Coordinates of C-alpha atoms in Angstrom, one line a residue:
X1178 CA 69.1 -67.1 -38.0
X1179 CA 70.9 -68.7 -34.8
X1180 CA 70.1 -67.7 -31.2
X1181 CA 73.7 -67.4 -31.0
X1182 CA 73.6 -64.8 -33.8
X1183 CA 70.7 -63.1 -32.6
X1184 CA 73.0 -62.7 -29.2
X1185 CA 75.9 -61.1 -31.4
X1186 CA 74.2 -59.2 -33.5
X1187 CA 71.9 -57.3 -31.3
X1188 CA 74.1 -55.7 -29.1
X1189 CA 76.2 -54.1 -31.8
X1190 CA 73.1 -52.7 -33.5
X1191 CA 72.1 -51.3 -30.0
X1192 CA 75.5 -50.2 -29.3
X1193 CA 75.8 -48.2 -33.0
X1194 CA 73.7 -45.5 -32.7
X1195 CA 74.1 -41.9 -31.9
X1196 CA 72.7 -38.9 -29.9
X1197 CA 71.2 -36.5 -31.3
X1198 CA 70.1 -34.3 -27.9
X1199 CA 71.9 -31.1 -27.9
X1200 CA 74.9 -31.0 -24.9
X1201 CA 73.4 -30.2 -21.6
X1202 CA 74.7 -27.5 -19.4
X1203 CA 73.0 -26.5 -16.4
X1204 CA 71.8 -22.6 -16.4
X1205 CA 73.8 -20.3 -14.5
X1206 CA 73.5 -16.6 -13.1
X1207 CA 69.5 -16.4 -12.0
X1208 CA 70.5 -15.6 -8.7
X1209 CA 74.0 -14.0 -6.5
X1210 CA 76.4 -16.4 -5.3
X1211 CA 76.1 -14.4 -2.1
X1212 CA 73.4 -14.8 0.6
X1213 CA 71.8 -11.2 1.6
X1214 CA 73.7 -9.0 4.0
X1215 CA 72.3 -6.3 6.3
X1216 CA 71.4 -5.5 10.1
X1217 CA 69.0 -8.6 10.0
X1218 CA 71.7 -10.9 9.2
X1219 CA 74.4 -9.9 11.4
X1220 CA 74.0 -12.2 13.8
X1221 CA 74.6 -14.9 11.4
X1222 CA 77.5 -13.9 10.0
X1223 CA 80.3 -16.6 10.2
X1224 CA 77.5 -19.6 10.9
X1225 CA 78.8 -22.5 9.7
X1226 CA 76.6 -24.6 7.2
X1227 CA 74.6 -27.5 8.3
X1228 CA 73.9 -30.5 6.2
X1229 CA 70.0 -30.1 6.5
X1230 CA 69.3 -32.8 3.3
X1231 CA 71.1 -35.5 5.7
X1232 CA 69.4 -34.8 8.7
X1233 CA 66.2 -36.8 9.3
X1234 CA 62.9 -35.6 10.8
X1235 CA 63.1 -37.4 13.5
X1236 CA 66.5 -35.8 14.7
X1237 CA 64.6 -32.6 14.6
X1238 CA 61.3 -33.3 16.1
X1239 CA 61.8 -33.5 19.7
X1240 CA 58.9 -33.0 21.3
X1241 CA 57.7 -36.9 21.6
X1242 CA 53.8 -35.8 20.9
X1243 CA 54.5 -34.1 17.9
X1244 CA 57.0 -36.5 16.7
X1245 CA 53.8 -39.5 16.8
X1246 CA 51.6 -36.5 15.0
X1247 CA 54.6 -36.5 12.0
X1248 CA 54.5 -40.3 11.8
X1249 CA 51.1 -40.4 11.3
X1250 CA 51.1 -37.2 9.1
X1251 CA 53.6 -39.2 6.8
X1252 CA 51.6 -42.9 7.0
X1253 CA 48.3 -41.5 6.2
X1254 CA 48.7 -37.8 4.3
X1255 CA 46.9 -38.0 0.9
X1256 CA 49.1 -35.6 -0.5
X1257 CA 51.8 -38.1 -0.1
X1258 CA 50.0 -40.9 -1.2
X1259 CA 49.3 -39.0 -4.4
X1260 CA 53.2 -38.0 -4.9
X1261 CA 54.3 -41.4 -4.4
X1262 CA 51.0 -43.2 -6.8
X1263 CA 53.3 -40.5 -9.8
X1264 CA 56.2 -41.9 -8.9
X1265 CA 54.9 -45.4 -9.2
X1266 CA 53.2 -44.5 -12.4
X1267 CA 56.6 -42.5 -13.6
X1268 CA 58.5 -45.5 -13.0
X1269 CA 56.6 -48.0 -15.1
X1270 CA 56.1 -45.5 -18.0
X1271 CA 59.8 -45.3 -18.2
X1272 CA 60.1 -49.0 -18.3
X1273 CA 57.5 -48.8 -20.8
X1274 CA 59.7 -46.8 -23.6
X1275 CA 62.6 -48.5 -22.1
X1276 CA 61.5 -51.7 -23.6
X1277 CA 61.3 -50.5 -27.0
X1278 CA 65.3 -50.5 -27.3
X1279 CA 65.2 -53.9 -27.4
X1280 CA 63.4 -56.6 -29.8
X1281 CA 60.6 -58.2 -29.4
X1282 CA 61.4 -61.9 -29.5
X1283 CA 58.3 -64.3 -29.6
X1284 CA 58.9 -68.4 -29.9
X1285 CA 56.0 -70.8 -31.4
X1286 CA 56.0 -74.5 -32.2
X1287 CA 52.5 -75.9 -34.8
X1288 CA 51.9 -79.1 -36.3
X1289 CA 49.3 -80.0 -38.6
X1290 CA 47.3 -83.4 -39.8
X1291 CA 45.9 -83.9 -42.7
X1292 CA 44.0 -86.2 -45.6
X1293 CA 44.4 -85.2 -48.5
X1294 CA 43.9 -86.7 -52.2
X1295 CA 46.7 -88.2 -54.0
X1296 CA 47.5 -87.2 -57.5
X1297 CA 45.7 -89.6 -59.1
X1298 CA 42.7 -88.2 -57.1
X1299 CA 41.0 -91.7 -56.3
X1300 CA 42.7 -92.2 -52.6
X1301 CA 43.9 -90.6 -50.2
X1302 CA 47.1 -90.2 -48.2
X1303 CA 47.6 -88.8 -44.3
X1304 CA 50.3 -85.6 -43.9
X1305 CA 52.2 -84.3 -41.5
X1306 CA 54.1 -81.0 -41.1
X1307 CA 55.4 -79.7 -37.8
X1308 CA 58.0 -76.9 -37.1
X1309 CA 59.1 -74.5 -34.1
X1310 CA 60.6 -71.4 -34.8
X1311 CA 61.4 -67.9 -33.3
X1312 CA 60.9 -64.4 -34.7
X1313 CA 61.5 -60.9 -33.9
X1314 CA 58.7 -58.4 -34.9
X1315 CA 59.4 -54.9 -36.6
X1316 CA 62.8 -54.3 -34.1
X1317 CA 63.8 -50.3 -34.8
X1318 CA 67.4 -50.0 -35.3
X1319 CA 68.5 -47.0 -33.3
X1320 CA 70.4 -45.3 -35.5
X1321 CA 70.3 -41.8 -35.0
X1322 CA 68.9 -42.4 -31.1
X1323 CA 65.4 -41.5 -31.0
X1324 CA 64.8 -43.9 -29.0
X1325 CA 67.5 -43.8 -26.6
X1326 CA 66.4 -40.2 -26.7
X1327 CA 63.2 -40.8 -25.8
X1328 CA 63.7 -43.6 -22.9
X1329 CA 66.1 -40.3 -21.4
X1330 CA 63.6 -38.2 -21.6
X1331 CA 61.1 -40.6 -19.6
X1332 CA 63.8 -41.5 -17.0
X1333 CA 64.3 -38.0 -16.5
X1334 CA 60.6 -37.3 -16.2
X1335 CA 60.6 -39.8 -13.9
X1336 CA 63.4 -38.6 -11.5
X1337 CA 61.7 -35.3 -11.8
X1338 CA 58.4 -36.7 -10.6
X1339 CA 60.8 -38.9 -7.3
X1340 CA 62.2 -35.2 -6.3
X1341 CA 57.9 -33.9 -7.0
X1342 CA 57.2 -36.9 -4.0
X1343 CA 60.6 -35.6 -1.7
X1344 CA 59.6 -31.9 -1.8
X1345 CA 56.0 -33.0 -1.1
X1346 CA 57.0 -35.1 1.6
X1347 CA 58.7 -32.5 3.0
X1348 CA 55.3 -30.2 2.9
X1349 CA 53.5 -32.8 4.7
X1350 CA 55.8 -32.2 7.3
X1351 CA 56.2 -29.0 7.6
X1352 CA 52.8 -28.4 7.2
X1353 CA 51.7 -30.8 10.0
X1354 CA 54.5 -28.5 12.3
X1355 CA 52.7 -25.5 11.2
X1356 CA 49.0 -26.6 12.3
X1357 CA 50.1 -27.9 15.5
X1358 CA 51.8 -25.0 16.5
X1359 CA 49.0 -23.2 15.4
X1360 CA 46.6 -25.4 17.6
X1361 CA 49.4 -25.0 20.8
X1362 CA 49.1 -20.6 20.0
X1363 CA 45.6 -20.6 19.9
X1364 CA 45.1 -22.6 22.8
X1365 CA 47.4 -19.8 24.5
X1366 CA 45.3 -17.4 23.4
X1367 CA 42.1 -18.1 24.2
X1368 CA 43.5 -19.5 27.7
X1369 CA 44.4 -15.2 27.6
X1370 CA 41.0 -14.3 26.6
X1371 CA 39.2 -16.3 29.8
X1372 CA 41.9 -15.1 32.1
X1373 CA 40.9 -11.6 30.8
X1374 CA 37.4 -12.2 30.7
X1375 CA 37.0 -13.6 34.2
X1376 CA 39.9 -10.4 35.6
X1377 CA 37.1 -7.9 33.6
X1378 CA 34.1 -9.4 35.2
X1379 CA 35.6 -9.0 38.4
X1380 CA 36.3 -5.1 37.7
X1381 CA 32.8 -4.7 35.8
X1382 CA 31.6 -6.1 39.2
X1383 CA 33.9 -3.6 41.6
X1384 CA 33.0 -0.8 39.2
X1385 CA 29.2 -1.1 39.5
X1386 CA 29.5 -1.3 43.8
X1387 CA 31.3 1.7 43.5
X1388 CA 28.5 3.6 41.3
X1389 CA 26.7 2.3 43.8
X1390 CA 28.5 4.0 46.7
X1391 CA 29.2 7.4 44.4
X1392 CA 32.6 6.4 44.0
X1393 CA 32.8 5.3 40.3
X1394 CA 30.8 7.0 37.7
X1395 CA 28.5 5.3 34.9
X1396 CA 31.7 5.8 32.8
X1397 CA 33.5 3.5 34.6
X1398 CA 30.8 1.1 34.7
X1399 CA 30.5 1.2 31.0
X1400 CA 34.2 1.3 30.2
X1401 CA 34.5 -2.2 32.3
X1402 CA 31.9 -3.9 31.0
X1403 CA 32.7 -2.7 27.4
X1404 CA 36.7 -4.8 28.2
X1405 CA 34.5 -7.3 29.4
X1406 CA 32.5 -7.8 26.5
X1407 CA 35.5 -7.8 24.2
X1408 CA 37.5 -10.4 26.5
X1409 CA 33.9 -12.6 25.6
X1410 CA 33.9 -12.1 22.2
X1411 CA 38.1 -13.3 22.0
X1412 CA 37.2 -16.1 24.0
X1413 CA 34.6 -17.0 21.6
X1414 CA 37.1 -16.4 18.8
X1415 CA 39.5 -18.3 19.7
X1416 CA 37.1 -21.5 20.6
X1417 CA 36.4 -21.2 16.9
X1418 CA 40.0 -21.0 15.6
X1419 CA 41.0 -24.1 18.1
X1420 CA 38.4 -26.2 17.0
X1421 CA 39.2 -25.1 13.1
X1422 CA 43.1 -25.2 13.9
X1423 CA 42.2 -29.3 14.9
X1424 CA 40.0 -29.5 11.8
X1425 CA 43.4 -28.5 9.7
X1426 CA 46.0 -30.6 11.3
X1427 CA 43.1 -33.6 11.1
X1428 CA 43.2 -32.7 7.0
X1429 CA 46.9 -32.8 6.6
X1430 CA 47.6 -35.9 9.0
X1431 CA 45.0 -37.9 6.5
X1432 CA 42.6 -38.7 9.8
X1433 CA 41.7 -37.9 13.2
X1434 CA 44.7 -36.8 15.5
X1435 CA 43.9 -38.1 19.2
X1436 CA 43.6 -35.2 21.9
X1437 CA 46.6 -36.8 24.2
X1438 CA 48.6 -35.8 20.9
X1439 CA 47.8 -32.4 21.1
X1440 CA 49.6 -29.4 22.5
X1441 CA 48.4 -27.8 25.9
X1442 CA 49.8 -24.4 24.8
X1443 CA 52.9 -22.6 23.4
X1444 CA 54.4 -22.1 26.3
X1445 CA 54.4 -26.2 27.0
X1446 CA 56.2 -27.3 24.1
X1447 CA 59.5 -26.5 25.3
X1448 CA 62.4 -27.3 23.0
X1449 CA 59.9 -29.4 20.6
X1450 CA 62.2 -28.5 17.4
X1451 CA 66.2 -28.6 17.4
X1452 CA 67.7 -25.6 16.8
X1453 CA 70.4 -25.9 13.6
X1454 CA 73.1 -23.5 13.0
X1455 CA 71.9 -21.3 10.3
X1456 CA 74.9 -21.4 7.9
X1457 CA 74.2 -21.5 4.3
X1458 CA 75.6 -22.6 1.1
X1459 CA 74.8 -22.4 -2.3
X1460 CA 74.9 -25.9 -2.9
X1461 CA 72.0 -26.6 -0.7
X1462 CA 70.1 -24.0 -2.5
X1463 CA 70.4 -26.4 -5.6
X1464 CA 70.2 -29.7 -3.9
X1465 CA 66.8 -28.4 -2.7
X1466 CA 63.7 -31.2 -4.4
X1467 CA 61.9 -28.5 -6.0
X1468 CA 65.1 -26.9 -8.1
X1469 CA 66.1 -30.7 -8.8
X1470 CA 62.5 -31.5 -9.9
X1471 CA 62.5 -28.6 -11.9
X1472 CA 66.4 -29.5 -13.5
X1473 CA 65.5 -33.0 -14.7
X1474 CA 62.5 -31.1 -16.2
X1475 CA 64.7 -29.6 -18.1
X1476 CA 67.0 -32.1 -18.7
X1477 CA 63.9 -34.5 -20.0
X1478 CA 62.9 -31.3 -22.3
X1479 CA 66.3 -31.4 -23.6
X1480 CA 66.1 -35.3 -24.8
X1481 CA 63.0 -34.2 -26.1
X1482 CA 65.0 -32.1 -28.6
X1483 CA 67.0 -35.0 -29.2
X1484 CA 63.8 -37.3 -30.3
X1485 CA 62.5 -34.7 -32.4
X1486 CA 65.8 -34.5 -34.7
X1487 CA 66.0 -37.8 -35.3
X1488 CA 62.1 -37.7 -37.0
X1489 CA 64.1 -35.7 -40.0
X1490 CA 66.3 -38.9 -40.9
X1491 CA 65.3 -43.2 -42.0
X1492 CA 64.0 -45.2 -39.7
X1493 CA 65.2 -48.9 -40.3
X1494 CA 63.2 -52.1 -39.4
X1495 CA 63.9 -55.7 -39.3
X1496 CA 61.4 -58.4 -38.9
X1497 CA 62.8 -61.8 -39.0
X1498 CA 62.2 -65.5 -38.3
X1499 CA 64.0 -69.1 -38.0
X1500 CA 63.7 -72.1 -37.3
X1501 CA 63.1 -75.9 -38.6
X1502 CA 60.6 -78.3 -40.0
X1503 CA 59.6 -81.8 -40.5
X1504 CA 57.1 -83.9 -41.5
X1505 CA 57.8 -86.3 -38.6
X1506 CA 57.6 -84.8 -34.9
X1507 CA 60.1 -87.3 -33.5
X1508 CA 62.9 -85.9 -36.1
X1509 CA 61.7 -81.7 -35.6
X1510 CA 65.1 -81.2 -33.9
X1511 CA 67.3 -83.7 -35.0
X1512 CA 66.6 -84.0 -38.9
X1513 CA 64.4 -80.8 -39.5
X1514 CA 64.9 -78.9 -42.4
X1515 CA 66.0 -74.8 -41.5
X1516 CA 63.4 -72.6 -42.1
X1517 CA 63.9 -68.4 -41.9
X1518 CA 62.6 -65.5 -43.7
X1519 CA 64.0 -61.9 -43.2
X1520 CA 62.0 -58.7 -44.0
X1521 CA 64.0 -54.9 -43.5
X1522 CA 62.3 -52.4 -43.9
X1523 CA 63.2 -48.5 -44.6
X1524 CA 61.0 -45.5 -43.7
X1525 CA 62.6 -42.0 -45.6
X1526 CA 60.3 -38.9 -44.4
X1527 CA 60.1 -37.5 -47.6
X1528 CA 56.5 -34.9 -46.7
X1529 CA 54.5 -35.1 -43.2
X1530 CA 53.0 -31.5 -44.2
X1531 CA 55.6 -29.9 -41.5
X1532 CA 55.1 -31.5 -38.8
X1533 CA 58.3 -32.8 -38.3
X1534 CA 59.8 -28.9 -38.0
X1535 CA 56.9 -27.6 -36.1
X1536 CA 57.4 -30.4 -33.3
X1537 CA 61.2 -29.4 -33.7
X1538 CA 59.9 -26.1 -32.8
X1539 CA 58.0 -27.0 -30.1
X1540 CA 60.8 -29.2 -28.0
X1541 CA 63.1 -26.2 -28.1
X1542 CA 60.4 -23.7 -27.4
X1543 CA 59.4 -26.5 -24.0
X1544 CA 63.2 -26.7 -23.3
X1545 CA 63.2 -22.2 -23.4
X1546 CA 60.3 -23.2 -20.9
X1547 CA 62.1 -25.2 -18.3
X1548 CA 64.9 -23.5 -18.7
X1549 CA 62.9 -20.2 -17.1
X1550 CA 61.0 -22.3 -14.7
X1551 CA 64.6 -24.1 -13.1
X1552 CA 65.8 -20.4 -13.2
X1553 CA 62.5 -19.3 -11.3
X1554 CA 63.0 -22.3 -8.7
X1555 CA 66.4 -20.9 -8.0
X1556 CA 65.2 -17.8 -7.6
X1557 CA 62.4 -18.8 -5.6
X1558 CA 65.1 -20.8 -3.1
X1559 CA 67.1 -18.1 -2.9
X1560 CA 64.6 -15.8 -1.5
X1561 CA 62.8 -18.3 0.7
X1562 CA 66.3 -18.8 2.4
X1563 CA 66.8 -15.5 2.4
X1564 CA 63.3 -14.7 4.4
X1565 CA 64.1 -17.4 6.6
X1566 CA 67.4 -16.2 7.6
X1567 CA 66.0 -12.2 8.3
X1568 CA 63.8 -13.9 10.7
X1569 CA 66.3 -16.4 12.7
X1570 CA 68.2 -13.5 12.9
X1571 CA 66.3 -11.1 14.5
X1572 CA 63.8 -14.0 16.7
X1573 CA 65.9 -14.1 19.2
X1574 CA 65.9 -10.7 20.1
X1575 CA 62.3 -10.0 19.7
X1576 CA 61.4 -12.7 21.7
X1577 CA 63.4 -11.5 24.5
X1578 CA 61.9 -8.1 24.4
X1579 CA 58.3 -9.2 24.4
X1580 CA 59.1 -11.3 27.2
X1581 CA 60.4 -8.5 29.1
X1582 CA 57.6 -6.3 27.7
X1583 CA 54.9 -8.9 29.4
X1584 CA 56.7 -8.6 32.7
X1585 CA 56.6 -4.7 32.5
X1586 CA 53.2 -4.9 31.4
X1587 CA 52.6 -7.1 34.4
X1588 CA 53.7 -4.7 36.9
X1589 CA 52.1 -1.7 34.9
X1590 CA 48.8 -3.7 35.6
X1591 CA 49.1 -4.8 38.8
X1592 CA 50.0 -1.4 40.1
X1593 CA 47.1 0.7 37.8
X1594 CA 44.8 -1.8 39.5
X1595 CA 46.3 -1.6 42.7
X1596 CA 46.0 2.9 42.8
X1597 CA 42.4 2.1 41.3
X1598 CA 41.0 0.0 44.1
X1599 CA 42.5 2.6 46.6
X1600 CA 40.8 5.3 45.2
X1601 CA 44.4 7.6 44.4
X1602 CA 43.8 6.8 40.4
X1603 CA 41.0 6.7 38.0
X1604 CA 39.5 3.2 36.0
X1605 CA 40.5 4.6 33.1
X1606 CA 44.8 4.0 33.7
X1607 CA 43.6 0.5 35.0
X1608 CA 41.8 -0.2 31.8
X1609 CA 44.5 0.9 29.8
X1610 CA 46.8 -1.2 31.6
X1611 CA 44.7 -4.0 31.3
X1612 CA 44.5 -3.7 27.3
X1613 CA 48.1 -3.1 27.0
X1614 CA 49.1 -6.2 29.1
X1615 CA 46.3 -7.9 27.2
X1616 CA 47.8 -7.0 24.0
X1617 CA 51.9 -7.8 25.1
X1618 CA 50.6 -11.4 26.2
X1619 CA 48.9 -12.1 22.6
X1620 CA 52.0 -10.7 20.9
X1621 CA 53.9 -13.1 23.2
X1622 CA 52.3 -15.9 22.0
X1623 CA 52.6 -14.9 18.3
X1624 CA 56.7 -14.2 18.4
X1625 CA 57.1 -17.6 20.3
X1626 CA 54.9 -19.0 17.6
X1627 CA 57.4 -17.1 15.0
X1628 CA 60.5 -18.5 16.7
X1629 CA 59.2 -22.4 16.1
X1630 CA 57.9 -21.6 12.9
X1631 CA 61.2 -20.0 11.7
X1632 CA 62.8 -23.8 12.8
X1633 CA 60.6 -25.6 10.8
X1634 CA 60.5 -23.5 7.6
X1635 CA 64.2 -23.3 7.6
X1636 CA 64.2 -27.1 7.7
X1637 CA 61.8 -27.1 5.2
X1638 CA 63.2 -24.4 2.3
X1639 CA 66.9 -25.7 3.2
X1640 CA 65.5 -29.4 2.4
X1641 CA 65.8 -30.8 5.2
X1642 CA 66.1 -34.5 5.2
X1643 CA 65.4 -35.4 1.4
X1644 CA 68.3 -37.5 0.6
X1645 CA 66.2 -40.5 1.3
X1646 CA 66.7 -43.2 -0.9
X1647 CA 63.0 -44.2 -3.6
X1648 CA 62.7 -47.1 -1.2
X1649 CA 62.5 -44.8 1.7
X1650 CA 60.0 -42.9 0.3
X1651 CA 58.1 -45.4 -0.9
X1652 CA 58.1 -47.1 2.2
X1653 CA 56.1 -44.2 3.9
X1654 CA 53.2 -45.5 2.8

């Protein structure tokens, strides 16, 4: 058999077969078209959509520190490393079934030398025999598409495990965000604690001189040194949570973030994430990594389906060979004699014991599977956005009134303390006022924590900045 007929041949047998995977359609109705309504998404209302998938981290880090702590998040994260090793591995195994649509096509060339006896049997005579030839071994015509079905199911597997390394990505980010605010709160807080501390120690100290002089009363004395122990017991609180807050953001990063990386406080970070209109639409929702992940799931499930029918008809086989041979090497190509063999073969499954229906069975019962889990995903998007939206919708104004409640708790304080050192009130309005401004300063902290945190997830569960091409990702590491 000629190359040349090899090269015609081939593609037609490729080109004949059918698909037997069922028609794809992707499943609809698990969530509302509409995004929530109600008093905490009011302020929304009318928001035009942003493009989050488009916009890159680094258009939405701003604060220059953190923006170095992403980098290296995304250089050196494990997580990442992990994701994108799948993606690798995905790839090749798809590449892998891939090959077995086409033949295997092998090329050899032997000679052999010999003395023999003639036919007379008292001498002997020399021989040659040499001859090159080509072959392909045990090629699988395609016929009903099991194979085709099966390299779609791989591919699809493998896009599934691309999106798996996007929406990590994405975690790895959002994550290293989350610990470094955490680290700037905390650093707020126990910044609180010693201011408190040392103000308490200072009263404790007033109290007892005025026991002293019959002015306070061992109440007093106990009531201020009982705020003073408490302030002491934050501060050593919050020394543990800063040093395990650096511990976490060390983890995530993949090694040791240097101290002129971290935040001073909360209240230093400024604008350190861009704040994105809020609009929403239900596109993005389904253009999120996770729900794409979890569609080609589905769709490689579905091809599944496709394999598995096509176990219930023949399987056809061709192994073939050709090519020429001569006694004398310097004639091999030029007076040769052609050589060939050609061996089909036909496989009819006429009794595997049921297996062929049972893994029938089982495809569609994995394809019911995916089909739940890409309507969970949606449903899990939906609500995530949802959350995220209740909260940039009410941030705003919550941060405004604890601002305003730490300035009236200021005054409140500085006044109680004020009638207390006077003598016109007792300890016990200056210790309350203490507590409470105490207590309006943490919640400070917290909601301005909140309102950066509310930035970053809704960059995160709107998939922000995953339509990066495989060599992008790749290229992270």
């Amino acid at each position: 058999m000629s190359a040349k007929l090899l090269m015609v041949l081939i593609p037609a047998l490729l080109s004949g077969c059918v698909s037997l995977d069922p028609h794809y359609e992707r499943p609809q109705g698990a969530v509302s078209n509409q995004m929530p309504s109600g008093d905490a998404y009011r302020s929304l209302q009318g928001t035009q959509a942003s493009n989050y998938r488009d916009l890159i981290w680094q258009d939405y880090v701003l604060d220059a520190k953190l923006r170095q702590v992403v980098a290296m998040a995304l250089d050196s994260s494990r997580d990442l490393r992990e994701a994108v090793a799948s993606v690798k591995s995905a790839h090749a195994q798809y590449g892998e079934e891939r090959a077995n649509l086409f033949p295997t096509l092998s090329a050899g060339v032997s000679g052999t030398r010999s003395r023999e006896l003639t036919g007379e049997g008292n001498q002997t005579a020399i021989s040659n025999s040499y001859s090159a030839e080509g072959s392909v071994s045990s090629f699988e015509l395609d016929l009903f598409g099991k194979n085709q079905s099966l390299t779609r199911e791989q591919y699809e597997t493998y896009l599934g495990t691309l999106q798996g390394a996007r929406s990590t990505r994405l975690t790895v980010l959002y994550n290293t965000v989350d610990y470094w605010l955490q680290l700037a709160a905390d650093r707020s807080n126990l910044a609180i604690a010693k201011e408190t501390a040392e103000s308490a120690r200072q009263s404790w100290q007033v109290t007892r001189k005025q026991m002293e002089n019959g002015i306070a009363s061992m109440v007093d004395v106990s009531s201020a040194e009982t705020t003073y122990q408490s302030a002491q017991a934050d501060v050593a609180s919050y020394t543990t949570l800063v040093a395990q807050d650096k511990n976490a953001l060390d983890l995530v990063v993949g090694r040791s973030v240097p101290d002129n990386l971290l935040p001073d406080s909360i209240e230093s970070i400024g604008n350190a994430l861009r704040e994105v209109p809020a609009g929403v639409s239900s596109d993005a929702l389904l253009n999120r990594p996770d729900v794409l992940q979890a569609e080609h799931n589905l769709k490689s499930a579905n091809a599944s389906i496709g394999a598995a029918r096509a176990n219930f008809f023949p399987s056809i086989t061709l192994t073939g060979s050709g090519g020429v041979g001569s006694a004398d090497l310097s004639t091999l190509f030029k007076n040769g004699a052609g050589i060939w063999s050609f061996a089909p073969g036909i496989s009819l499954p006429i009794f595997q014991g049921g297996y062929n229906v049972s893994y029938l069975k089982y495809t569609k019962a994995q394809k019911e599977y995916y089909v739940a889990a890409y309507e969970k995903a949606v449903q899990t998007a939906f609500q995530e956005v949802a959350d995220a939206l209740a909260r940039r919708g009410t941030i705003n104004d919550q941060l405004s009134s604890q601002q305003s409640n730490v300035a009236a708790s200021q005054t409140y304080y500085h006044l109680a303390d004020l009638r207390y050192r006077n003598g016109v009130d007792t300890y016990l309005n200056a210790l309350t006022a203490q507590r409470t401004l105490y207590s309006a300063r943490t919640s400070l902290v917290s909601t301005q924590q909140a309102y950066y945190l509310n930035l970053i997830t809704f960059y995160k569960v709107m998939g922000g900045g995953t339509a990066l091409k495989e060599s992008e990702i790749m290229s992270t590491q």
